[in-house]
Amino acid sequence: MKKSLPLWAALAALLVAGCETTSEQGSGVERGVSVTRFHLGQPVARAEIRIEPADPALANSLEFSQYAAAVERELARLGWTVSSGNARSEQVALVQVEQGVREGGGRRSDFSVGVGAGTGGGGIGAGVGATIPVGGARTGDIVVTELGVRIQRRSDATVAWEGRAQLEARAGAPLAAPAAAVDRLAAALFQDFPGESGHTIRVR
């Protein structure tokens, strides 16, 4: 299998380009869940896999364990055997979560990683990031949460599949909470796996 091209810049562009739908009534979610996936059009082998943050320093954090549980649920549903403890499987799912805030009705601000260093040239840059201001989001603000997952081989970093999902929720809505948002994002990201490569869809 060939290594994938550096596709995360394209992912980001597609996510931004696909933001023109209406909000979901009563849920606090703006524009549904935006999902973009990339793969090589080949079957993705189901084997033992370990879920890890892209930033290894976050591997033992409680926050990451909550996010990993949502990804584990979806991978197990799709036929993977998720390893636990210190096992080092050949397949690994690298996970990134980012969350930021923009003013309600305003222009979406760019994400910046709050914990861990980015790669700079595209790709998963950190395990968990946050740009929520001190004191939390204000009433009327929009909380934007993004989940990125990359499935690759540990031995040579060959990427089999990668994708990102993003949602927006009003501050104070249930899906503005990171754990709830990631739970929803994981379900959307792995829906109809592996998905059509290179296209952004809306999952409601």
CSV table of C-alpha atoms in Angstrom, one decimal, residues 39-146:
chain,number,residue,atom,x,y,z
A,39,HIS,CA,-8.6,6.9,1.6
A,40,LEU,CA,-7.0,5.0,-1.3
A,41,GLY,CA,-10.2,3.1,-2.4
A,42,GLN,CA,-8.8,-0.2,-1.1
A,43,PRO,CA,-10.4,-2.3,1.6
A,44,VAL,CA,-9.2,-1.3,5.1
A,45,ALA,CA,-8.0,-4.4,7.0
A,46,ARG,CA,-9.7,-5.0,10.3
A,47,ALA,CA,-7.2,-6.2,12.8
A,48,GLU,CA,-6.0,-5.4,16.3
A,49,ILE,CA,-5.8,-1.7,16.7
A,50,ARG,CA,-4.8,0.7,19.5
A,51,ILE,CA,-6.3,4.2,19.9
A,52,GLU,CA,-3.7,6.8,20.7
A,53,PRO,CA,-3.5,10.6,20.8
A,54,ALA,CA,-1.3,12.2,18.2
A,55,ASP,CA,0.5,13.9,21.0
A,56,PRO,CA,1.9,11.0,23.1
A,57,ALA,CA,2.1,13.2,26.2
A,58,LEU,CA,-1.7,13.1,26.5
A,59,ALA,CA,-2.0,9.3,26.4
A,60,ASN,CA,-2.8,8.9,30.1
A,61,SER,CA,-5.1,11.9,30.5
A,62,LEU,CA,-8.7,11.4,31.6
A,63,GLU,CA,-9.8,13.8,28.9
A,64,PHE,CA,-8.3,11.8,26.1
A,65,SER,CA,-9.7,8.5,27.6
A,66,GLN,CA,-13.2,9.9,27.2
A,67,TYR,CA,-12.6,10.8,23.6
A,68,ALA,CA,-10.9,7.5,22.8
A,69,ALA,CA,-14.0,5.6,24.2
A,70,ALA,CA,-16.1,7.2,21.5
A,71,VAL,CA,-13.7,6.2,18.7
A,72,GLU,CA,-13.3,2.7,20.2
A,73,ARG,CA,-17.1,2.2,20.1
A,74,GLU,CA,-17.1,2.9,16.4
A,75,LEU,CA,-14.1,0.9,15.5
A,76,ALA,CA,-15.4,-2.1,17.4
A,77,ARG,CA,-18.7,-1.8,15.6
A,78,LEU,CA,-16.9,-1.9,12.3
A,79,GLY,CA,-15.0,-5.1,13.2
A,80,TRP,CA,-11.7,-4.0,14.8
A,81,THR,CA,-10.3,-5.5,17.9
A,82,VAL,CA,-9.3,-2.6,20.1
A,83,SER,CA,-6.2,-3.3,22.2
A,84,SER,CA,-5.9,-1.8,25.7
A,85,GLY,CA,-3.2,-1.3,28.3
A,86,ASN,CA,0.3,-1.1,27.0
A,87,ALA,CA,-0.2,-3.4,24.0
A,88,ARG,CA,1.4,-2.0,20.8
A,89,SER,CA,-0.6,-3.2,17.8
A,90,GLU,CA,0.6,-2.8,14.3
A,91,GLN,CA,-2.5,-0.8,13.4
A,92,VAL,CA,-3.0,2.5,15.3
A,93,ALA,CA,-5.8,5.1,15.2
A,94,LEU,CA,-4.3,8.6,15.9
A,95,VAL,CA,-6.9,10.9,17.4
A,96,GLN,CA,-7.1,14.7,17.6
A,97,VAL,CA,-9.7,16.8,19.2
A,98,GLU,CA,-9.9,20.6,18.9
A,99,GLN,CA,-12.4,23.0,20.3
A,100,GLY,CA,-12.8,26.8,19.8
A,101,VAL,CA,-15.4,29.6,20.2
A,102,ARG,CA,-16.7,32.3,17.9
A,103,GLU,CA,-19.2,35.0,18.7
A,104,GLY,CA,-22.8,34.1,17.8
A,105,GLY,CA,-23.6,35.1,14.2
A,106,GLY,CA,-20.0,36.1,13.6
A,107,ARG,CA,-17.3,34.8,11.4
A,108,ARG,CA,-15.7,31.5,12.5
A,109,SER,CA,-12.2,31.9,13.9
A,110,ASP,CA,-9.4,29.7,13.0
A,111,PHE,CA,-8.6,26.7,15.2
A,112,SER,CA,-5.4,26.8,17.2
A,113,VAL,CA,-4.1,23.9,19.3
A,114,GLY,CA,-4.2,24.6,23.0
A,115,VAL,CA,-2.3,21.6,24.2
A,116,GLY,CA,0.6,20.0,22.3
A,117,ALA,CA,2.5,21.2,19.3
A,118,GLY,CA,1.2,21.0,15.7
A,119,THR,CA,3.0,19.5,12.8
A,120,GLY,CA,2.8,22.7,10.8
A,121,GLY,CA,2.6,21.1,7.4
A,122,GLY,CA,-0.8,19.5,7.8
A,123,GLY,CA,-1.8,16.3,9.5
A,124,ILE,CA,-2.8,15.5,13.0
A,125,GLY,CA,-0.9,17.9,15.2
A,126,ALA,CA,-2.1,17.3,18.8
A,127,GLY,CA,-4.1,14.9,20.9
A,128,VAL,CA,-6.4,17.3,22.5
A,129,GLY,CA,-6.6,21.1,21.9
A,130,ALA,CA,-8.8,23.8,23.3
A,131,THR,CA,-9.3,27.5,22.7
A,132,ILE,CA,-12.2,28.1,25.0
A,133,PRO,CA,-11.6,31.4,26.7
A,134,VAL,CA,-11.0,31.6,30.5
A,135,GLY,CA,-14.4,31.6,32.2
A,136,GLY,CA,-16.0,29.6,29.4
A,137,ALA,CA,-18.0,30.6,26.4
A,138,ARG,CA,-20.6,33.4,26.7
A,139,THR,CA,-24.3,33.0,26.1
A,140,GLY,CA,-24.8,33.3,22.3
A,141,ASP,CA,-21.3,32.2,21.4
A,142,ILE,CA,-20.8,29.3,19.0
A,143,VAL,CA,-18.6,26.4,20.3
A,144,VAL,CA,-16.9,24.6,17.4
A,145,THR,CA,-15.6,21.1,18.0
A,146,GLU,CA,-13.6,19.0,15.5
